[in-house]
Short mmCIF file of C-alpha atoms (C1' of nucleotides) in Angstrom, two decimals:
data_model
loop_
_atom_site.label_atom_id
_atom_site.label_comp_id
_atom_site.label_asym_id
_atom_site.label_seq_id
_atom_site.Cartn_x
_atom_site.Cartn_y
_atom_site.Cartn_z
CA MET A 1 0.23 0.04 0.33
CA THR A 2 1.76 3.19 -0.97
CA PRO A 3 1.37 6.24 1.32
CA GLN A 4 -0.96 7.61 -0.70
CA GLN A 5 -3.65 4.61 -0.80
CA GLN A 6 -2.98 4.71 3.17
CA PHE A 7 -3.53 8.04 3.74
CA GLU A 8 -6.82 7.60 1.39
CA ALA A 9 -8.14 4.93 3.86
CA GLN A 10 -7.43 6.51 6.88
CA LEU A 11 -9.26 9.69 5.85
CA GLY A 12 -12.08 7.75 4.98
CA THR A 13 -12.48 5.80 8.51
CA LEU A 14 -11.85 9.00 10.06
CA ILE A 15 -14.72 10.71 8.24
CA ASP A 16 -16.64 7.71 8.61
CA LYS A 17 -16.27 7.64 12.56
CA LEU A 18 -16.52 11.64 12.99
CA THR A 19 -20.13 11.25 11.31
CA LEU A 20 -21.21 8.49 12.93
CA LEU A 21 -20.73 9.93 16.32
CA SER A 22 -21.74 13.44 15.91
CA LYS A 23 -25.14 12.31 14.56
CA ALA A 24 -25.82 10.38 17.12
CA GLN A 25 -25.01 13.15 19.43
CA LEU A 26 -27.08 15.59 17.38
CA GLU A 27 -30.01 13.56 17.19
CA ALA A 28 -29.98 12.84 21.48
CA GLN A 29 -29.80 16.68 22.08
CA LEU A 30 -31.74 18.02 19.12
CA ASN A 31 -34.55 15.94 19.45
CA GLY A 32 -37.09 17.20 16.44
CA TYR A 33 -34.60 19.07 14.48
CA LYS A 34 -33.43 17.60 11.37
CA ALA A 35 -29.45 18.04 10.77
CA ALA A 36 -29.84 19.86 7.83
CA GLU A 37 -31.72 22.34 9.80
CA VAL A 38 -29.61 22.73 12.44
CA HIS A 39 -27.08 23.34 10.26
CA THR A 40 -28.50 25.90 8.26
CA ILE A 41 -29.53 27.61 11.61
CA GLN A 42 -25.85 27.73 12.42
CA TYR A 43 -24.65 29.46 9.36
CA ILE A 44 -27.02 31.76 9.55
CA GLY A 45 -26.21 32.37 13.19
CA ASP A 46 -22.77 33.07 12.01
CA HIS A 47 -23.38 34.89 9.35
CA PRO A 48 -26.46 36.98 9.39
CA THR A 49 -25.66 39.05 6.14
CA ALA A 50 -25.42 36.46 4.06
CA ASN A 51 -28.11 35.53 1.27
CA VAL A 52 -29.43 32.80 -0.48
CA THR A 53 -26.62 32.37 -2.80
CA GLN A 54 -23.71 32.86 -0.78
CA ILE A 55 -25.58 30.46 2.07
CA ALA A 56 -25.81 27.95 -0.81
CA LYS A 57 -22.11 28.43 -1.72
CA ALA A 58 -20.74 27.93 1.62
CA GLN A 59 -22.49 24.88 2.66
CA TYR A 60 -22.11 23.17 -1.26
CA VAL A 61 -26.17 22.89 -2.19
CA THR A 62 -28.09 24.35 -4.32
CA ARG A 63 -30.01 28.01 -4.22
CA GLY A 64 -33.05 25.58 -4.29
CA ALA A 65 -32.28 23.87 -1.73
CA VAL A 66 -31.36 26.73 0.52
CA SER A 67 -34.40 28.32 -0.64
CA LYS A 68 -36.91 25.50 0.14
CA MET A 69 -34.68 25.36 3.79
CA THR A 70 -35.65 28.78 4.50
CA GLN A 71 -39.02 28.59 3.59
CA ARG A 72 -39.35 25.41 6.10
CA LEU A 73 -36.94 27.34 8.82
CA MET A 74 -39.54 30.59 8.17
CA LYS A 75 -42.65 28.40 8.73
CA ARG A 76 -41.17 26.63 12.11
CA GLY A 77 -40.52 30.65 13.43
CA LEU A 78 -36.74 29.42 13.43
CA ILE A 79 -35.75 32.14 11.35
CA GLN A 80 -36.64 35.47 9.86
CA ARG A 81 -36.18 37.12 6.46
CA TYR A 82 -35.05 40.64 5.17
CA GLN A 83 -34.08 43.12 2.99
CA LYS A 84 -32.02 45.93 2.60
CA PRO A 85 -33.58 49.11 1.10
CA ASP A 86 -31.28 49.34 -1.95
CA ASN A 87 -31.74 45.87 -3.43
CA LYS A 88 -35.20 43.94 -4.52
CA LYS A 89 -33.53 40.91 -4.88
CA ALA A 90 -31.08 39.63 -2.27
CA LEU A 91 -32.87 38.06 0.48
CA TYR A 92 -30.83 37.77 4.02
CA PHE A 93 -31.90 35.78 7.06
CA ARG A 94 -31.60 36.30 11.06
CA LEU A 95 -32.38 33.99 13.70
CA THR A 96 -35.40 34.44 16.25
CA PRO A 97 -35.23 33.77 19.64
CA ALA A 98 -36.42 30.25 18.75
CA GLY A 99 -33.86 29.85 16.65
CA GLU A 100 -31.53 31.31 18.56
CA LYS A 101 -31.94 28.73 21.13
CA ILE A 102 -31.16 25.52 18.71
CA TYR A 103 -28.18 27.90 17.55
CA GLN A 104 -27.34 27.98 21.27
CA ILE A 105 -27.71 23.81 21.89
CA HIS A 106 -25.81 23.18 18.90
CA ALA A 107 -22.70 25.43 19.76
CA GLN A 108 -22.85 23.42 23.16
CA LEU A 109 -22.67 19.99 21.28
CA SER A 110 -19.32 21.53 19.27
CA ARG A 111 -17.74 22.31 22.69
CA GLY A 112 -18.44 18.83 23.44
CA PHE A 113 -17.02 17.50 20.25
CA GLN A 114 -14.09 19.53 20.92
CA GLN A 115 -13.67 18.55 24.30
CA ARG A 116 -14.32 14.59 23.16
CA ASP A 117 -11.47 14.99 20.92
CA GLN A 118 -8.81 17.47 22.50
CA SER A 119 -6.96 14.49 24.22
CA VAL A 120 -5.91 13.54 20.67
CA PHE A 121 -4.47 16.61 20.11
CA GLU A 122 -2.82 17.18 23.80
CA ASN A 123 -1.23 13.95 23.75
CA VAL A 124 0.47 13.48 20.08
CA ALA A 125 3.68 15.00 19.99
CA PRO A 126 3.40 19.01 18.66
CA ALA A 127 5.32 18.13 15.58
CA GLU A 128 3.49 15.42 14.12
CA ILE A 129 0.46 18.13 14.50
CA GLN A 130 2.36 20.41 12.85
CA ALA A 131 3.44 18.53 10.11
CA THR A 132 -0.16 17.23 9.97
CA LEU A 133 -1.43 20.60 9.18
CA ALA A 134 1.13 21.64 6.71
CA PHE A 135 0.67 18.57 5.06
CA LEU A 136 -3.13 19.12 4.75
CA GLU A 137 -2.28 22.85 3.58
CA HIS A 138 -0.17 21.15 1.13
CA TYR A 139 -3.02 18.92 -0.26
CA ASN A 140 -5.93 21.77 -0.16
CA GLN A 141 -3.43 23.99 -2.32
CA HIS A 142 -2.85 21.12 -4.81
CA LEU A 143 -6.32 20.36 -5.13
CA THR A 144 -7.48 24.34 -5.35
CA GLN A 145 -5.22 24.03 -8.22
CA GLU A 146 -6.80 21.77 -10.06
CA ILE A 147 -9.97 22.65 -9.21
CA THR A 148 -9.01 26.34 -10.86
CA LYS A 149 -7.64 24.24 -13.71
CA ARG A 150 -11.05 22.72 -14.80
CA GLY A 151 -12.69 25.75 -14.14
CA LEU A 152 -15.21 24.34 -11.05
CA GLU A 153 -14.90 27.14 -9.19
CA LYS A 154 -17.67 28.11 -6.79
CA MET B 1 -7.11 29.32 16.45
CA THR B 2 -5.95 26.47 18.13
CA PRO B 3 -4.12 23.16 16.48
CA GLN B 4 -7.22 21.15 17.18
CA GLN B 5 -9.45 23.84 15.47
CA GLN B 6 -7.02 24.54 12.55
CA PHE B 7 -7.29 20.53 11.73
CA GLU B 8 -11.36 20.63 11.55
CA ALA B 9 -11.51 23.68 9.07
CA GLN B 10 -8.51 21.78 6.57
CA LEU B 11 -10.33 18.72 6.72
CA GLY B 12 -13.00 20.55 6.35
CA THR B 13 -12.29 22.62 3.12
CA LEU B 14 -10.19 19.45 2.15
CA ILE B 15 -13.13 17.37 1.71
CA ASP B 16 -15.65 19.48 0.21
CA LYS B 17 -12.92 20.00 -2.48
CA LEU B 18 -12.19 16.67 -2.98
CA THR B 19 -16.13 16.21 -3.26
CA LEU B 20 -16.22 18.26 -6.14
CA LEU B 21 -13.55 17.27 -8.39
CA SER B 22 -14.59 13.86 -7.62
CA LYS B 23 -18.38 14.52 -8.47
CA ALA B 24 -17.33 16.18 -11.93
CA GLN B 25 -14.98 13.71 -13.17
CA LEU B 26 -17.80 10.90 -12.00
CA GLU B 27 -20.80 12.44 -14.12
CA ALA B 28 -18.24 13.49 -17.01
CA GLN B 29 -16.98 10.08 -17.96
CA LEU B 30 -20.13 7.92 -16.22
CA ASN B 31 -22.75 9.86 -17.78
CA GLY B 32 -26.50 8.61 -16.87
CA TYR B 33 -25.31 6.87 -13.79
CA LYS B 34 -25.43 8.23 -10.25
CA ALA B 35 -22.94 8.65 -8.35
CA ALA B 36 -24.46 6.39 -5.89
CA GLU B 37 -25.20 3.70 -8.24
CA VAL B 38 -21.78 3.81 -9.24
CA HIS B 39 -20.26 3.21 -5.41
CA THR B 40 -22.75 0.04 -5.34
CA ILE B 41 -21.31 -1.72 -8.27
CA GLN B 42 -17.55 -1.11 -7.23
CA TYR B 43 -18.55 -2.19 -3.63
CA ILE B 44 -20.74 -5.35 -5.17
CA GLY B 45 -17.53 -5.85 -7.83
CA ASP B 46 -14.76 -6.20 -4.97
CA HIS B 47 -17.40 -8.10 -2.42
CA PRO B 48 -19.05 -10.38 -4.57
CA THR B 49 -20.21 -12.27 -1.37
CA ALA B 50 -22.06 -9.59 0.74
CA ASN B 51 -25.25 -9.28 1.33
CA VAL B 52 -27.92 -6.44 1.76
CA THR B 53 -26.88 -5.91 5.38
CA GLN B 54 -23.14 -5.97 4.62
CA ILE B 55 -23.41 -3.39 1.66
CA ALA B 56 -24.95 -1.17 4.10
CA LYS B 57 -22.81 -1.70 6.98
CA ALA B 58 -19.95 -0.92 4.55
CA GLN B 59 -21.03 2.45 3.07
CA TYR B 60 -22.76 3.30 6.26
CA VAL B 61 -26.49 3.76 4.65
CA THR B 62 -29.52 1.96 5.83
CA ARG B 63 -31.04 -1.14 4.55
CA GLY B 64 -33.63 -0.01 3.13
CA ALA B 65 -31.16 2.03 1.15
CA VAL B 66 -29.35 -0.44 -0.30
CA SER B 67 -32.68 -2.68 -0.74
CA LYS B 68 -33.86 -0.09 -3.06
CA MET B 69 -30.48 0.44 -4.78
CA THR B 70 -30.03 -3.09 -5.63
CA GLN B 71 -33.33 -3.06 -7.04
CA ARG B 72 -32.80 -0.54 -9.11
CA LEU B 73 -29.44 -1.74 -10.63
CA MET B 74 -31.06 -5.35 -11.40
CA LYS B 75 -33.63 -3.61 -13.31
CA ARG B 76 -31.04 -1.71 -15.37
CA GLY B 77 -29.36 -4.85 -15.93
CA LEU B 78 -26.04 -4.63 -14.03
CA ILE B 79 -26.11 -6.66 -11.27
CA GLN B 80 -27.69 -10.06 -10.44
CA ARG B 81 -29.01 -11.32 -7.39
CA TYR B 82 -28.50 -14.96 -6.08
CA GLN B 83 -28.65 -16.92 -2.75
CA LYS B 84 -26.99 -19.53 -1.41
CA PRO B 85 -28.80 -23.29 -1.14
CA ASP B 86 -28.64 -23.31 2.57
CA ASN B 87 -30.36 -20.29 2.93
CA LYS B 88 -33.61 -18.88 2.15
CA LYS B 89 -33.23 -15.32 3.40
CA ALA B 90 -29.77 -13.61 2.52
CA LEU B 91 -29.14 -11.98 -0.47
CA TYR B 92 -26.16 -11.71 -2.56
CA PHE B 93 -25.06 -9.97 -5.80
CA ARG B 94 -22.59 -10.21 -8.11
CA LEU B 95 -22.18 -7.95 -11.62
CA THR B 96 -23.63 -8.60 -14.96
CA PRO B 97 -21.05 -8.11 -17.78
CA ALA B 98 -22.92 -4.52 -18.33
CA GLY B 99 -21.93 -4.03 -14.81
CA GLU B 100 -18.59 -5.47 -15.21
CA LYS B 101 -18.12 -2.66 -17.69
CA ILE B 102 -19.58 0.60 -14.99
CA TYR B 103 -16.89 -0.97 -12.69
CA GLN B 104 -14.15 -1.09 -15.07
CA ILE B 105 -14.73 2.60 -16.28
CA HIS B 106 -15.01 3.71 -12.52
CA ALA B 107 -11.60 1.83 -11.74
CA GLN B 108 -10.14 3.46 -14.69
CA LEU B 109 -11.29 7.22 -12.68
CA SER B 110 -10.19 6.14 -9.61
CA ARG B 111 -6.56 5.50 -11.38
CA GLY B 112 -6.93 9.06 -12.47
CA PHE B 113 -7.78 10.59 -9.07
CA GLN B 114 -4.70 9.19 -7.52
CA GLN B 115 -2.59 10.27 -10.24
CA ARG B 116 -4.19 13.58 -10.33
CA ASP B 117 -2.93 13.94 -6.70
CA GLN B 118 0.03 11.74 -6.50
CA SER B 119 2.35 15.36 -6.92
CA VAL B 120 1.32 16.01 -3.67
CA PHE B 121 2.72 13.01 -1.98
CA GLU B 122 6.18 13.12 -4.26
CA ASN B 123 7.25 16.86 -3.47
CA VAL B 124 6.05 16.73 -0.18
CA ALA B 125 8.89 15.54 2.74
CA PRO B 126 8.21 11.67 3.64
CA ALA B 127 8.68 12.72 7.33
CA GLU B 128 5.47 15.38 7.05
CA ILE B 129 3.50 12.12 4.99
CA GLN B 130 4.55 9.93 7.61
CA ALA B 131 3.79 12.27 10.65
CA THR B 132 0.00 12.94 9.09
CA LEU B 133 -0.20 8.93 8.79
CA ALA B 134 0.50 8.50 12.37
CA PHE B 135 -1.34 10.96 13.79
CA LEU B 136 -4.53 9.92 11.58
CA GLU B 137 -4.19 6.51 12.78
CA HIS B 138 -3.80 8.01 16.34
CA TYR B 139 -7.10 10.02 15.50
CA ASN B 140 -8.76 6.92 14.44
CA GLN B 141 -7.61 5.10 17.60
CA HIS B 142 -9.09 7.61 19.53
CA LEU B 143 -12.31 7.80 17.54
CA THR B 144 -12.59 3.67 17.85
CA GLN B 145 -12.22 3.75 21.05
CA GLU B 146 -15.23 6.84 21.81
CA ILE B 147 -17.50 4.54 19.85
CA THR B 148 -17.15 1.51 21.47
CA LYS B 149 -17.58 3.93 24.84
CA ARG B 150 -20.92 4.88 23.48
CA GLY B 151 -22.01 1.23 21.92
CA LEU B 152 -22.10 3.13 18.64
CA GLU B 153 -20.14 0.29 16.49
CA LYS B 154 -21.66 -1.15 13.53
"C1'" DA C 1 -31.59 55.25 -22.31
"C1'" DT C 2 -31.97 50.90 -24.23
"C1'" DT C 3 -30.96 46.94 -24.79
"C1'" DT C 4 -28.86 42.26 -23.59
"C1'" DT C 5 -26.75 39.84 -20.01
"C1'" DT C 6 -26.30 38.10 -15.46
"C1'" DT C 7 -27.69 37.48 -11.24
"C1'" DT C 8 -31.13 36.18 -7.42
"C1'" DG C 9 -34.20 33.22 -5.59
"C1'" DT C 10 -38.73 29.98 -6.63
"C1'" DT C 11 -41.03 26.06 -8.44
"C1'" DG C 12 -42.26 21.37 -9.81
"C1'" DA C 13 -40.50 16.85 -11.39
"C1'" DC C 14 -37.81 13.73 -9.30
"C1'" DA C 15 -34.12 10.79 -6.85
"C1'" DA C 16 -31.51 9.32 -2.94
"C1'" DA C 17 -31.80 8.24 1.77
"C1'" DG C 18 -33.72 7.53 6.42
"C1'" DA C 19 -36.57 5.80 9.74
"C1'" DA C 20 -40.30 2.77 11.24
"C1'" DA C 21 -43.35 -0.68 10.87
"C1'" DC C 22 -43.46 -5.04 8.81
"C1'" DA C 23 -43.04 -10.43 7.04
"C1'" DA C 24 -40.49 -14.08 6.72
"C1'" DA C 25 -36.55 -17.01 7.63
"C1'" DA C 26 -32.53 -18.09 11.23
"C1'" DA C 27 -31.00 -18.62 15.56
"C1'" DC C 28 -31.52 -19.55 20.31
"C1'" DA C 29 -33.43 -21.21 25.09
"C1'" DG C 30 -35.45 -24.25 26.93
"C1'" DC D 1 -38.32 -29.96 19.11
"C1'" DT D 2 -41.02 -25.60 20.19
"C1'" DG D 3 -41.65 -20.94 21.47
"C1'" DT D 4 -38.99 -16.75 21.64
"C1'" DT D 5 -35.83 -13.58 19.63
"C1'" DT D 6 -32.83 -11.88 16.59
"C1'" DT D 7 -31.99 -11.17 12.13
"C1'" DT D 8 -32.98 -9.73 7.25
"C1'" DG D 9 -34.83 -7.99 3.46
"C1'" DT D 10 -38.67 -4.57 1.96
"C1'" DT D 11 -42.38 -1.26 1.94
"C1'" DT D 12 -44.16 3.61 3.15
"C1'" DC D 13 -43.76 8.14 4.46
"C1'" DT D 14 -40.96 12.30 5.10
"C1'" DT D 15 -36.57 14.40 4.47
"C1'" DT D 16 -33.15 16.63 1.61
"C1'" DG D 17 -31.19 17.68 -2.10
"C1'" DT D 18 -30.42 18.11 -7.48
"C1'" DC D 19 -31.84 19.89 -11.99
"C1'" DA D 20 -33.63 22.89 -15.19
"C1'" DA D 21 -37.55 26.31 -16.16
"C1'" DC D 22 -39.14 30.74 -14.99
"C1'" DA D 23 -39.60 35.26 -13.44
"C1'" DA D 24 -37.42 39.50 -11.52
"C1'" DA D 25 -34.35 42.87 -10.56
"C1'" DA D 26 -29.57 44.39 -11.48
"C1'" DA D 27 -25.68 44.68 -14.01
"C1'" DA D 28 -23.31 45.83 -18.30
"C1'" DA D 29 -23.05 47.05 -22.99
"C1'" DT D 30 -23.77 49.94 -26.58
#
DNA sequence: ATTTTTTTGTTGACAAAGAAACAAAAACAG
DNA sequence: CTGTTTTTGTTTCTTTGTCAACAAAAAAAT
């Protein structure tokens, strides 16, 4: 197995495991709210001046998906829509108090995830972590080039 | 930003970029076949003795999803269902010649992805790669423990 | 200033996946 | 063996997302 193949394999299982763990936690704590809903609430909470298109790009989904999701969240009273006086087309969103509550619970869960894995970052040699970060950066740079080369950027 | 937060951020964009690139490639080359279909064909090709439950566990989806997908692939003549004489319940699958063709195209594409990123693994210091692999292993070990602790294993 | 092009958001038809309820078969317990 | 429990796969309903066609508004071109 080449290092490249090893990397792919390790990355694959890592993602699977992180997904498994966070999904279970989210479901347990945010009963009644779906993962995609919470995800959008979190993004709007962090970016209260983002319009539909920007939310879509950031979450790697289509504008249609965001349009439907924001309508659903409005119906459930979790977000509010607003516009700026100088533009009748772009739509922006902010959290209602009810949405804010979800946002806070999610933020707390995120802190929990971080604490859960903190020991790994504390007990591994700092050089190993630094090398990993450097490598991921290198890989990301390469992929950015490839994306540009193919004209696939968002 | 703590190293842990940096890691999360780098990992997030890495995954987004890899997804973007491979999706575009798959769609371009395997026109008419969805990513999920190809994924299942590939798994069946590699594991011709896996039943529905095993396919589901390996791909982190529900048995229902696999049930539907295999039915679809059968209708399209890409896979065949078979049973073992001593068990009337478990279902197994193998590729038809048409499915084999998809499998081969996918395999070729995978080699293409590998070549696309090969330069990263060639031009980065071996020590950096080794440290990265070591770190991912450490992280994976930790997550395995956490999954076991919570009784979430597949 | 008017026309053309691009951006922005929505909609409807459809595809993929999850969850829960279910039936059939297999495994197990006594 | 017989009855109970577990495993296996399917089905229905719901959630989430894509895609493509569309209308309205904004931006760019001339």
